[in-house]
Structures are given as C-alpha cells and as structure tokens.
Amino acid sequence: MEKEQIILGINGYSKRVHDASACITIDGELVAMAEEERFTRKKHAFGQVPHNAIAFCLDRAGVQIDMVDSMTIGWDLDKFLGNTEQGPPREQDLVDLYLPKSKFQYSKNPSVEMVPHHLAHAASAYYLSGFDDSVILVMDGQGESQSPSVFMGNGDKISLVKEFPIEDSLGYFYEGVSEYVGLSHLDAGKTMGLAGYGDPKFSIDLIELSQDGYAIGIVQPFQSELDLQQEITNAWKDYLIDAFGPANNEVVIYDSRKGKFKKQTDFPQRYKDVSASAQQVLEKVVQHLVNAFSKDLKRNLCIAGGVGLNCSMNGAIVREGAVNELFVPPFANDAGVSVGAALYVSNKKPKSRMESSSLGPDFPNDTVVEALDSFGVNYELFEDIGREVAALLAQGRIVDWFQGRMEAGPRALGNRSILGSPIFPENHQRLNTIKTREQWRPLAPSFLAEKLADYMVDPSESPFMLRAFKVKPEKVGEIPAAVHVDGTSRAQTVTEKANHLYYGLIRDFEQLTGVPAVMNTSFNQGHEPIVCTPEDAIRTFFSSGADSLAIGNVLVRKG
C-alpha cells in the first residue's frame, strides 16, 4: 500500500507576518485548519508563530511530526528577508522556530518548502474551487515583491500570467482610504460598509487603466526594510488630503461608566462619499482585470488575498456577468496561505469543491457540561437544540450558538455565531450593541440555499458569506434587520449537506415565521477573535447582552 502524503502548512513568522495559521493535508485533502488567534486570543496574531494551531492540526489529523513529509510555508522567506540585516533563514532555524523541541517531540526533521506568497494565495482558491480551469486574481497588500498577481489554473497546474509592482497594490490603496476616512488600516470591512451611506461623486484619478491591466505609481523610491505598507498608505492619504481636504480623525474620550478612555469617530458626509468613491474605483479596476485576462470569454474566476473579502466587489463582479462562476475561499486573507502552500506542494486537487470551512476544534457534550459546571452555571439539556433555538429567535431573542467544528476564516458560518431574527428591525441595533460595533455597520443573514432566489436579485451560491446581493424591493420588509442602507445584503447560503444542524435550525425558524433566514454574526466581542473553546463561549456570553447560549445540546439562559 502506497504511503499517504502528509503535509503541514504554515503561515506565521516573528516579524511582519499576520493571520498566523496552520493546516494538515493528507493526499491533497484538507483535514484540519485553524488560526493562531483563536488560541492566543490576540486578533490577527501579528508576529506570532502558530504553535497552538500546529499542535491542534496534528492532533486532529492523528499525525505525528515524524509522519509529516513536508512542512510548507506560505512565504518565500529567503526573498522576503534576504535584503534585511537578519538575512534569509536557514532550514534548521525554521524547523526550530515552528517545531521547537520544548513543545513537540520528533526524531527526524520534515523537509521545508517555501511557496511564494501570491502563489500560495492562488493555490488556496483554485485547488478548493472544483474548477478544471480558472483565471485567478490575487489581491492583497503585497507579496514578497508584487501586488496584485494574475494566474491561470488548468488541471492540477497553476501558472503565473502577470504580476504588478507593489506600488499598484489595491490592498494598500484601500488601507490608505480607510485611514483617511478615520478608520484603521485593519478596517477595510468597515470602509466597505461606510461606502453604502455615500455618493461616489469624487474622482480618484491616479489609477490609469491599460490594455493589459492598470498602473498607479503612487510612491517611489522605496525605503522600507521589509515591506512598503506604511509608505504607500501614507502616500494615498497625502493624495486624498490634497484632493478632498483634511483627513478624518478619531477622538479619544473618557468613558466614566467603564473607567477608561475609548476612541470615537464621527463620519461627516464627505468621508462617506470618499468611501463610496473608493469602493467604486476598486470595483472598476478589478472588473477591468477580469475582462482583460478572461480574453473576452466567460471563464471561471478565483479570487484570493485580503481584497477578496470585499463582499460588495464580489457581488458586483457576479452581477456584471463576465465570468461563469466565482469562487473565493473562506480564508481569503493571509490565514489561507498555509492551506495554499500545502495544497500546492501536494500537487493534488481535492476530490470536490470546498463546501464547508468547519476545520477547527470541536468539543463533546461532556466537555461542555464540565466547563459549565466549573463556572457554576445552570443549564438545560435538549434533544433537538436547533428547534428550541429557532423558537427563541422567533420570539425576538438573541442566542449565542456554539456547535461542531470551529470555522476557518474571519466569517462565522453557523458554528461560532450570534443569531437573531431578521424580521425585527431593532435586532440590527441589538446585535451591533452586543458586538460593541458601530451602529451603521451591516449585518448578514443565513438563508436556506434553495430559498435565496425568493429574496435576492441574481442569486448565486454563497456558502462563505463573501458576496453582496441586491435585495428584491418587495422582500426588504420581511428581513429589515439584514438589509444594508444601499439595499444589499451579504447573504450566506446554507445547505443540509454542508451544515445539517444549522440548516435544520433555519428550516425550523421558517416553519415558525415564514422567513427562511436568520441573522448571523460572529461569536465574539469588540477586537477579540471568534470564540474557540466552551470557556471562551461562556465568558463572552456572560459579558454580552445575548439572551441565551446554545452550546452542544445545552441551553443556558439569563434571568
């Protein structure tokens, strides 16, 4: 019998790298994946090495390090660090960094393979898409020396078509806009939401389209040691200040109720309009790239990189009709390059299209009960927890929902979620308050997949909540809490095959209310990562305004 090919995929490093993660693939099948932030409780895991994620993946897959054929890294660290004082790392240094003997036991080193960052992004999308061929757009801040990149996937092969210099980064463009309007460079999702309140009336004229792409040339020469993020985002801020006036700034105020300072930002209409204008430019440039590299033929399209999390852009691409199908992996951000690196080195496409991102830890009921008992919490057991929660949602209750394996990627998709009814308009405010989010930010519904067409214009599969749809005007009144100010909704489609329990809950909710959708936002607060363990869930529940916690077959109520 031929030996199984086992690959450990990694993203993370002690400098600059973020969204640290790890995965295990066996014969090209992704069997476990998790992000380091979920274990350390430090969002984005900046500068972290994913020791906890590695340990989980090995344990979940039942794999010892001595069984691992290759340790793959989603960066060419030789190129990324080669011009620094640190210099390129030795292979043994990398083994010691990722698999320290103080934490892991093994007798032989796995081989180490580094996959260029954008190639790893491309593989994370294409190999999981189920496509036999596809255009692949990678758009983020930057790779080792490029941003963005265009690849072509055919069969098991991925080939580079074109790469753009870092000064043409669409990720850094959007980060610069985010900082200009008064948000953080980490708040691209907020900027996208703010755009819905604006009028795209401003001309951002630095981006010049051409037959084979586009060019910006916002800043040079380059001075940064490792990357160009700060230089380029600052250059964009300077341009926007010259063009549209002073940047918006956060105000720090003292919150006497909580006994600490907090940041607060108001958004005059000008900044909403700039956000809308930037969103329009992003969509125009990306659509131009799609048209330029699909050779006037409808092709499948994969998108990876942090820009791929822009749901409004993805929805616009589909509505434009220039591609047959669009696939964006649930971990389009840098967490996904651990998966892409492993799949690329395996050179084996998974047997089917990815339908679920439930690749992380899960916990049996006895572990849940043990955690609840340790907190001294009263609870009830239910044979059909989904039906009980559906009834609570129909009554207007907000329920924290912790079930099955934790999702990979920044979106909660029905396993680590806070749920509410989209029927009650006030639930929009309640959920944002529970999440300690700005009230103007949109919230998303999870639909029974077969019912999406009843509510959305030009519906399509959206299992990872990564595209926005126009809501049919006559249906807005049925799901008011889930419709953004611009008439769109970032809907998730749920199938029984992908998530039997969550699908059953939504079906039960439909039987009670006539609406085949529930509100779904990630189970976390503020700047915390999504909850990972039962202890995380219990602490977060009791520190928030949710009414109940459904964890396994157990229901905890307040009051």
Coordinates of C-alpha atoms in Angstrom, one line a residue:
M1 CA 0.0 0.0 0.0
E2 CA 1.3 3.4 -1.0
K3 CA 2.2 5.7 1.9
E4 CA -0.1 8.7 2.5
Q5 CA 1.4 12.1 1.6
I6 CA 1.1 14.3 4.7
I7 CA 1.9 18.0 4.6
L8 CA 1.9 20.6 7.3
G9 CA 1.1 24.0 6.0
I10 CA 2.1 27.1 7.9
N11 CA 1.7 30.9 7.9
G12 CA 3.3 33.0 10.6
Y13 CA 6.7 34.5 11.5
S14 CA 8.2 36.6 14.2
K15 CA 8.2 39.8 12.1
R16 CA 5.5 41.5 10.0
V17 CA 3.5 38.4 9.1
H18 CA -0.1 38.3 10.3
D19 CA -3.0 35.9 10.4
A20 CA -0.8 33.1 11.6
S21 CA -2.4 29.7 10.9
A22 CA -1.6 26.0 10.2
C23 CA -3.2 23.1 8.4
I24 CA -2.8 19.4 7.6
T25 CA -3.4 17.9 4.2
I26 CA -3.4 14.2 3.6
D27 CA -3.1 13.1 -0.1
G28 CA -4.3 16.5 -1.1
E29 CA -7.4 16.6 1.2
L30 CA -7.6 19.4 3.7
V31 CA -8.4 17.7 7.1
A32 CA -7.7 20.3 9.7
M33 CA -7.0 24.1 9.7
A34 CA -7.0 26.7 12.4
E35 CA -5.8 30.3 13.1
E36 CA -3.4 31.0 15.9
E37 CA -5.5 34.0 17.1
R38 CA -8.3 31.7 18.3
F39 CA -5.9 30.0 20.8
T40 CA -3.9 33.1 21.9
R41 CA -6.9 35.4 21.8
K42 CA -4.8 38.1 20.1
K43 CA -6.7 39.1 16.9
H44 CA -4.8 38.6 13.7
A45 CA -1.9 37.0 15.6
F46 CA 0.6 39.7 14.5
G47 CA 4.2 38.4 14.6
Q48 CA 3.1 35.1 16.1
V49 CA 4.3 31.6 15.2
P50 CA 1.3 29.2 15.1
H51 CA 2.4 26.6 17.7
N52 CA -1.1 26.1 19.1
A53 CA -2.6 25.8 15.6
I54 CA 0.1 23.3 14.6
A55 CA -0.5 21.2 17.7
F56 CA -4.2 21.2 17.1
C57 CA -3.9 20.2 13.4
L58 CA -1.5 17.3 14.2
D59 CA -3.8 16.1 17.0
R60 CA -6.9 16.3 14.9
A61 CA -5.4 14.5 12.0
G62 CA -3.9 11.9 14.2
V63 CA -0.4 12.7 12.8
Q64 CA 3.0 12.6 14.5
I65 CA 5.7 15.0 13.2
D66 CA 7.8 12.0 12.1
M67 CA 5.0 11.1 9.7
V68 CA 5.0 14.6 8.0
D69 CA 6.5 14.6 4.6
S70 CA 6.9 18.3 4.2
M71 CA 6.5 21.5 6.2
T72 CA 5.4 24.2 3.8
I73 CA 5.4 27.9 4.4
G74 CA 3.2 30.4 2.5
W75 CA 6.0 32.9 2.0
D76 CA 9.4 32.8 0.3
L77 CA 11.2 33.9 3.4
D78 CA 14.6 33.9 1.6
K79 CA 13.3 36.6 -0.7
F80 CA 11.2 38.4 1.8
L81 CA 14.0 38.7 4.4
G82 CA 17.1 38.4 2.2
N83 CA 17.8 42.1 2.0
T84 CA 17.5 42.7 5.7
E85 CA 20.1 42.5 8.4
Q86 CA 18.5 39.3 9.6
G87 CA 19.1 37.7 6.2
P88 CA 17.5 34.6 4.8
P89 CA 16.8 31.9 7.5
R90 CA 18.5 28.5 7.5
E91 CA 16.3 25.4 7.1
Q92 CA 17.2 24.2 10.6
D93 CA 16.3 27.6 12.0
L94 CA 12.8 27.3 10.5
V95 CA 12.3 23.8 11.9
D96 CA 13.4 25.1 15.3
L97 CA 11.1 28.1 15.0
Y98 CA 8.0 26.2 14.0
L99 CA 8.6 22.9 15.8
P100 CA 10.6 23.7 18.9
K101 CA 11.6 20.6 20.8
S102 CA 10.3 22.2 24.0
K103 CA 6.8 21.7 22.6
F104 CA 7.0 19.0 20.0
Q105 CA 8.5 15.5 20.0
Y106 CA 10.1 14.0 16.9
S107 CA 13.2 12.2 15.8
K108 CA 13.6 13.5 12.2
N109 CA 13.0 16.8 10.6
P110 CA 10.4 17.2 7.9
S111 CA 11.6 18.8 4.7
V112 CA 11.0 22.5 4.5
E113 CA 9.5 24.1 1.4
M114 CA 8.7 27.7 0.9
V115 CA 5.9 28.7 -1.6
P116 CA 5.9 32.3 -2.8
H117 CA 3.1 34.2 -1.0
H118 CA 0.9 35.0 -4.0
L119 CA 1.3 31.5 -5.5
A120 CA 0.1 30.2 -2.1
H121 CA -2.9 32.5 -2.2
A122 CA -3.7 31.4 -5.7
A123 CA -3.5 27.7 -4.8
S124 CA -5.7 28.3 -1.7
A125 CA -8.5 29.4 -4.0
Y126 CA -8.0 27.3 -7.2
Y127 CA -7.4 23.9 -5.6
L128 CA -10.5 24.3 -3.5
S129 CA -12.8 25.7 -6.2
G130 CA -13.6 22.5 -8.0
F131 CA -12.9 24.2 -11.3
D132 CA -10.9 22.5 -14.1
D133 CA -9.7 25.8 -15.3
S134 CA -9.9 29.4 -14.0
V135 CA -8.4 32.9 -14.0
I136 CA -7.0 33.5 -10.5
L137 CA -6.7 37.1 -9.2
V138 CA -4.6 37.6 -6.0
M139 CA -5.1 41.0 -4.5
D140 CA -3.8 42.0 -1.1
G141 CA -1.3 44.4 0.5
Q142 CA 1.7 42.7 -1.1
G143 CA 3.7 39.5 -1.6
E144 CA 7.4 39.4 -1.5
S145 CA 7.8 41.9 -4.3
Q146 CA 4.5 42.2 -6.1
S147 CA 0.8 43.1 -5.8
P148 CA -1.5 42.1 -7.4
S149 CA -0.9 39.0 -9.4
V150 CA -2.8 37.1 -12.1
F151 CA -2.5 33.3 -12.5
M152 CA -4.2 30.8 -14.7
G153 CA -5.3 27.4 -13.3
N154 CA -5.6 24.4 -15.6
G155 CA -6.0 20.9 -14.3
D156 CA -3.5 20.5 -11.4
K157 CA -1.3 23.3 -12.7
I158 CA -1.1 27.0 -11.8
S159 CA 0.9 29.3 -14.0
L160 CA 1.8 33.0 -13.5
V161 CA 0.3 35.3 -16.1
K162 CA 1.2 38.8 -14.8
E163 CA 2.3 40.5 -11.7
F164 CA 2.1 44.1 -10.8
P165 CA 4.6 46.1 -8.7
I166 CA 3.8 46.8 -5.0
E167 CA 3.0 50.5 -5.7
D168 CA 0.0 49.2 -7.6
S169 CA -1.4 47.5 -4.5
L170 CA -5.2 47.6 -4.3
G171 CA -5.0 46.5 -0.7
Y172 CA -2.8 49.4 0.3
F173 CA -5.0 51.7 -1.7
Y174 CA -8.0 50.7 0.3
E175 CA -6.0 50.8 3.6
G176 CA -5.0 54.4 2.7
V177 CA -8.6 55.3 2.2
S178 CA -9.6 53.6 5.4
E179 CA -7.1 55.7 7.4
Y180 CA -8.1 58.9 5.6
V181 CA -11.8 58.5 6.5
G182 CA -11.0 58.0 10.1
L183 CA -10.7 54.2 10.4
S184 CA -7.7 51.9 10.9
H185 CA -5.8 50.2 8.1
L186 CA -7.3 47.0 9.5
D187 CA -10.8 48.3 9.0
A188 CA -11.3 47.6 5.3
G189 CA -14.6 45.8 6.1
K190 CA -15.8 48.9 7.9
T191 CA -14.9 51.2 5.0
M192 CA -16.9 48.9 2.7
G193 CA -19.9 49.2 4.9
L194 CA -19.5 53.0 5.2
A195 CA -19.4 53.3 1.4
G196 CA -23.1 52.3 1.4
Y197 CA -24.0 55.6 3.0
G198 CA -22.1 57.7 0.5
D199 CA -22.4 59.0 -3.1
P200 CA -19.4 58.1 -5.3
K201 CA -19.1 61.6 -6.6
F202 CA -15.3 62.1 -6.1
S203 CA -12.8 61.4 -8.9
I204 CA -9.8 59.4 -7.7
D205 CA -7.7 59.8 -10.9
L206 CA -4.4 58.3 -10.1
I207 CA -5.3 54.8 -11.4
E208 CA -4.7 54.5 -15.1
L209 CA -6.3 51.5 -16.9
S210 CA -4.5 49.9 -19.9
Q211 CA -5.0 47.0 -22.2
D212 CA -3.1 44.6 -20.0
G213 CA -4.0 45.9 -16.6
Y214 CA -3.5 49.3 -14.8
A215 CA -0.9 51.4 -13.2
I216 CA -0.8 53.7 -10.2
G217 CA 2.8 54.7 -9.3
I218 CA 1.8 56.3 -6.1
V219 CA 5.2 56.4 -4.4
Q220 CA 8.9 55.8 -5.1
P221 CA 11.7 55.3 -4.3
F222 CA 11.2 52.7 -1.6
Q223 CA 12.8 52.9 1.8
S224 CA 11.1 50.3 4.0
E225 CA 13.1 47.4 5.4
L226 CA 10.6 44.6 4.9
D227 CA 7.6 46.0 3.1
L228 CA 6.1 49.1 1.7
Q229 CA 2.8 49.2 3.6
Q230 CA 3.3 52.4 5.5
E231 CA 4.9 54.3 2.6
I232 CA 2.1 53.6 0.2
T233 CA -0.8 54.1 2.6
N234 CA 0.8 57.4 3.7
A235 CA 1.2 58.4 0.1
W236 CA -2.5 57.6 -0.6
K237 CA -3.5 59.6 2.5
D238 CA -1.4 62.6 1.3
Y239 CA -3.1 62.4 -2.1
L240 CA -6.6 62.2 -0.6
I241 CA -5.8 65.2 1.7
D242 CA -4.7 67.3 -1.3
A243 CA -7.7 66.2 -3.4
F244 CA -10.5 66.3 -0.8
G245 CA -9.4 68.1 2.3
P246 CA -8.2 67.1 5.8
A247 CA -8.3 63.5 6.9
N248 CA -10.9 62.5 9.5
N249 CA -9.5 61.8 12.9
E250 CA -10.5 59.6 15.9
V251 CA -11.4 61.4 19.1
V252 CA -10.3 59.9 22.4
I253 CA -12.9 60.4 25.1
Y254 CA -13.1 59.2 28.7
D255 CA -15.9 56.7 29.4
S256 CA -16.7 57.3 33.1
R257 CA -19.0 54.3 33.1
K258 CA -16.2 51.9 32.1
G259 CA -13.5 53.9 33.8
K260 CA -11.2 54.1 30.7
F261 CA -10.6 56.0 27.5
K262 CA -12.2 55.0 24.3
K263 CA -11.8 56.0 20.6
Q264 CA -14.8 57.6 18.9
T265 CA -15.1 58.6 15.2
D266 CA -17.9 60.7 13.6
F267 CA -18.3 60.5 9.8
P268 CA -19.4 63.7 8.1
Q269 CA -20.9 63.0 4.7
R270 CA -17.7 63.9 2.8
Y271 CA -15.9 60.8 4.3
K272 CA -18.9 58.6 3.4
D273 CA -18.7 59.9 -0.2
V274 CA -14.9 59.3 -0.3
S275 CA -15.5 55.7 0.8
A276 CA -18.2 55.2 -1.8
S277 CA -15.9 56.7 -4.5
A278 CA -13.0 54.4 -3.5
Q279 CA -15.3 51.4 -3.5
Q280 CA -16.5 52.3 -7.0
V281 CA -12.8 52.6 -8.2
L282 CA -11.9 49.3 -6.7
E283 CA -14.8 47.6 -8.4
K284 CA -14.0 49.3 -11.7
V285 CA -10.3 48.3 -11.6
V286 CA -11.0 44.7 -10.6
Q287 CA -13.7 44.3 -13.3
H288 CA -11.2 45.6 -15.8
L289 CA -8.7 43.0 -14.7
V290 CA -11.3 40.3 -15.1
N291 CA -12.2 41.4 -18.6
A292 CA -8.6 41.9 -19.6
F293 CA -7.5 38.4 -18.6
S294 CA -10.5 36.4 -19.5
K295 CA -9.8 37.2 -23.2
D296 CA -13.4 38.2 -23.8
L297 CA -14.5 34.7 -23.0
K298 CA -16.5 33.8 -20.0
R299 CA -14.2 31.9 -17.7
N300 CA -14.3 30.7 -14.1
L301 CA -12.8 33.2 -11.7
C302 CA -11.0 32.6 -8.3
I303 CA -10.0 35.5 -6.0
A304 CA -7.7 35.3 -3.1
G305 CA -5.9 37.8 -0.9
G306 CA -7.4 40.2 1.7
V307 CA -9.2 42.2 -1.0
G308 CA -11.2 39.1 -1.8
L309 CA -13.1 39.7 1.5
N310 CA -14.8 42.7 -0.1
C311 CA -18.3 41.4 -0.5
S312 CA -19.6 44.4 -2.4
M313 CA -16.8 43.9 -5.0
N314 CA -17.5 40.2 -5.3
G315 CA -21.2 40.8 -5.8
A316 CA -20.6 43.4 -8.5
I317 CA -18.3 41.0 -10.4
V318 CA -21.0 38.4 -10.5
R319 CA -23.7 40.8 -11.4
E320 CA -21.6 42.1 -14.3
G321 CA -21.8 38.6 -15.9
A322 CA -18.2 38.5 -17.3
V323 CA -17.4 35.2 -15.6
N324 CA -19.2 31.8 -15.4
E325 CA -18.6 31.3 -11.7
L326 CA -16.7 33.0 -8.9
F327 CA -15.0 31.2 -6.0
V328 CA -13.5 32.9 -3.1
P329 CA -12.1 30.7 -0.2
P330 CA -13.4 31.5 3.3
F331 CA -9.8 32.3 4.4
A332 CA -9.0 34.7 1.5
N333 CA -6.8 36.6 4.0
D334 CA -3.3 35.6 4.8
A335 CA -4.5 32.7 7.0
G336 CA -5.2 30.9 3.8
V337 CA -1.7 30.7 2.6
S338 CA -0.9 27.9 5.0
V339 CA -3.6 25.9 3.1
G340 CA -2.4 27.1 -0.3
A341 CA 1.2 26.2 0.4
A342 CA 0.3 22.7 1.5
L343 CA -2.0 22.1 -1.5
Y344 CA 0.5 23.5 -4.0
V345 CA 3.3 21.2 -2.7
S346 CA 0.9 18.2 -2.7
N347 CA 0.1 19.0 -6.4
K348 CA -3.2 17.2 -5.9
K349 CA -6.6 18.8 -6.2
P350 CA -9.1 17.8 -3.6
K351 CA -11.8 15.5 -4.9
S352 CA -14.5 18.0 -4.7
R353 CA -15.3 21.7 -4.3
M354 CA -15.0 23.1 -0.8
E355 CA -18.4 23.4 0.8
S356 CA -17.6 23.9 4.5
S357 CA -15.0 25.7 6.4
S358 CA -15.6 23.7 9.6
L359 CA -12.0 22.5 10.0
G360 CA -11.2 23.6 13.6
P361 CA -11.7 22.2 17.1
D362 CA -15.0 20.7 18.3
F363 CA -16.0 19.6 21.8
P364 CA -18.1 16.7 23.0
N365 CA -21.1 17.4 25.3
D366 CA -19.3 16.0 28.4
T367 CA -16.6 18.6 27.9
V368 CA -19.2 21.4 27.6
V369 CA -21.0 20.3 30.7
E370 CA -17.7 20.1 32.6
A371 CA -16.9 23.7 31.6
L372 CA -20.4 24.9 32.6
D373 CA -20.1 23.2 36.0
S374 CA -16.8 24.8 36.6
F375 CA -18.4 28.2 36.1
G376 CA -21.4 27.2 38.4
V377 CA -23.8 27.8 35.5
N378 CA -27.4 26.5 35.4
Y379 CA -28.4 24.8 32.1
E380 CA -30.9 22.6 30.4
L381 CA -30.4 19.7 28.0
F382 CA -32.4 19.4 24.8
E383 CA -32.7 16.5 22.4
D384 CA -33.3 19.0 19.5
I385 CA -31.3 22.1 20.3
G386 CA -31.9 23.7 16.9
R387 CA -35.7 23.6 17.3
E388 CA -35.5 25.2 20.7
V389 CA -33.3 28.0 19.5
A390 CA -35.5 28.6 16.4
A391 CA -38.4 29.2 18.8
L392 CA -36.3 31.6 20.9
L393 CA -35.3 33.5 17.7
A394 CA -38.9 33.7 16.6
Q395 CA -39.7 35.4 19.9
G396 CA -37.1 38.0 19.2
R397 CA -34.4 36.6 21.5
I398 CA -30.7 36.8 20.7
V399 CA -28.8 33.5 21.0
D400 CA -25.1 32.7 21.1
W401 CA -24.7 29.5 19.0
F402 CA -21.6 27.2 19.6
Q403 CA -21.7 24.0 17.7
G404 CA -19.5 21.5 15.9
R405 CA -16.1 22.3 14.5
M406 CA -14.9 25.9 14.5
E407 CA -14.9 27.6 11.1
A408 CA -11.7 28.8 9.4
G409 CA -11.6 32.3 8.2
P410 CA -12.9 35.6 9.5
R411 CA -16.6 34.9 8.9
A412 CA -18.8 32.8 11.3
L413 CA -20.8 30.5 9.2
G414 CA -23.1 28.8 11.6
N415 CA -20.9 27.1 14.2
R416 CA -19.5 30.0 16.2
S417 CA -22.3 32.6 15.6
I418 CA -24.6 35.0 17.4
L419 CA -28.0 34.6 15.9
G420 CA -31.1 36.8 15.8
S421 CA -34.3 37.1 13.8
P422 CA -34.1 39.4 10.7
I423 CA -37.8 40.1 11.0
F424 CA -37.4 42.6 13.9
P425 CA -35.7 45.9 12.8
E426 CA -34.4 46.5 16.3
N427 CA -32.3 43.4 16.1
H428 CA -29.8 45.3 13.9
Q429 CA -29.1 47.7 16.8
R430 CA -29.2 44.9 19.4
L431 CA -26.7 42.7 17.6
N432 CA -24.3 45.6 16.9
T433 CA -24.5 46.6 20.6
I434 CA -23.8 43.1 21.7
K435 CA -20.8 43.0 19.4
T436 CA -19.7 46.5 20.5
R437 CA -19.8 47.5 16.8
E438 CA -20.7 50.8 15.2
Q439 CA -24.4 51.0 14.7
W440 CA -24.1 51.9 11.0
R441 CA -22.4 48.6 10.1
P442 CA -24.4 46.0 8.2
L443 CA -25.3 42.5 9.4
A444 CA -25.8 39.4 7.4
P445 CA -28.5 36.7 7.0
S446 CA -28.0 33.0 6.6
F447 CA -30.6 31.6 4.1
L448 CA -31.7 28.1 3.2
A449 CA -29.8 27.8 -0.1
E450 CA -32.9 26.9 -2.1
K451 CA -34.8 29.9 -0.9
L452 CA -32.3 32.7 -1.7
A453 CA -33.8 33.3 -5.1
D454 CA -37.0 34.3 -3.4
Y455 CA -35.3 37.3 -1.8
M456 CA -32.3 38.3 -3.9
V457 CA -31.8 39.7 -7.4
D458 CA -29.4 37.4 -9.5
P459 CA -28.9 34.9 -6.7
S460 CA -25.9 32.6 -6.6
E461 CA -24.2 30.2 -4.3
S462 CA -22.6 32.0 -1.3
P463 CA -21.6 29.4 1.3
F464 CA -18.9 31.6 2.9
M465 CA -20.8 34.9 3.1
L466 CA -18.4 36.6 0.6
R467 CA -20.7 38.4 -1.8
A468 CA -23.4 41.0 -1.5
F469 CA -26.7 40.7 -3.3
K470 CA -29.4 43.3 -4.2
V471 CA -32.5 42.5 -2.2
K472 CA -35.8 42.4 -4.1
P473 CA -37.6 45.6 -3.1
E474 CA -40.8 43.7 -2.1
K475 CA -38.8 41.5 0.3
V476 CA -37.0 44.2 2.2
G477 CA -39.9 44.5 4.7
E478 CA -39.6 40.7 5.6
I479 CA -35.9 40.9 6.6
P480 CA -35.4 44.6 7.5
A481 CA -32.6 43.9 10.1
A482 CA -30.5 42.2 7.4
V483 CA -30.7 44.8 4.6
H484 CA -28.0 47.5 4.3
V485 CA -28.8 51.1 3.7
D486 CA -27.9 50.6 0.0
G487 CA -30.4 47.8 -0.5
T488 CA -27.9 45.0 -0.4
S489 CA -27.4 42.0 1.9
R490 CA -24.3 39.9 2.4
A491 CA -26.2 36.6 2.5
Q492 CA -24.8 33.2 3.2
T493 CA -26.4 30.1 1.6
V494 CA -26.7 27.1 3.8
T495 CA -27.2 23.5 2.6
E496 CA -28.1 20.5 4.6
K497 CA -25.1 18.7 3.3
A498 CA -22.6 21.4 4.5
N499 CA -24.2 22.0 7.9
H500 CA -27.1 19.7 8.9
L501 CA -27.7 21.2 12.3
Y502 CA -27.6 24.9 11.2
Y503 CA -29.8 24.1 8.2
G504 CA -32.3 22.4 10.4
L505 CA -32.4 25.4 12.7
I506 CA -33.2 27.8 9.8
R507 CA -35.8 25.4 8.5
D508 CA -37.5 25.3 11.9
F509 CA -37.4 29.1 12.0
E510 CA -39.0 29.2 8.6
Q511 CA -41.8 26.9 9.8
L512 CA -42.5 29.3 12.7
T513 CA -42.2 32.6 10.9
G514 CA -42.4 32.0 7.1
V515 CA -38.9 33.5 6.7
P516 CA -36.1 31.1 5.6
A517 CA -33.2 33.0 7.1
V518 CA -31.7 34.0 10.4
M519 CA -29.3 36.8 11.3
N520 CA -25.8 35.6 11.7
T521 CA -22.7 37.4 13.0
S522 CA -19.5 36.1 14.5
F523 CA -19.5 35.0 18.2
N524 CA -17.0 37.5 19.6
Q525 CA -16.9 41.0 21.0
G526 CA -15.0 44.1 20.0
H527 CA -11.5 43.4 19.0
E528 CA -11.5 39.8 20.2
P529 CA -11.2 36.8 17.9
I530 CA -14.1 34.4 17.3
V531 CA -14.6 32.1 20.3
C532 CA -12.8 28.8 20.2
T533 CA -13.5 26.8 23.3
P534 CA -16.5 26.3 25.6
E535 CA -14.8 28.5 28.2
D536 CA -14.4 31.3 25.6
A537 CA -18.1 31.0 24.8
I538 CA -19.3 31.1 28.4
R539 CA -17.1 34.1 29.3
T540 CA -18.2 36.0 26.1
F541 CA -21.9 35.1 26.7
F542 CA -22.0 36.4 30.2
S543 CA -20.2 39.6 29.3
S544 CA -22.6 40.5 26.5
G545 CA -26.2 41.3 26.0
A546 CA -27.2 38.0 24.4
D547 CA -30.3 36.3 26.0
S548 CA -29.2 32.6 25.7
L549 CA -26.3 30.4 24.9
A550 CA -26.7 27.1 22.9
I551 CA -23.6 25.1 23.3
G552 CA -23.9 21.5 22.1
N553 CA -27.2 20.1 23.3
V554 CA -27.1 22.5 26.3
L555 CA -29.0 25.8 26.6
V556 CA -28.0 28.5 29.1
R557 CA -30.5 31.3 29.8
K558 CA -30.1 34.6 31.6
G559 CA -32.6 35.6 34.2

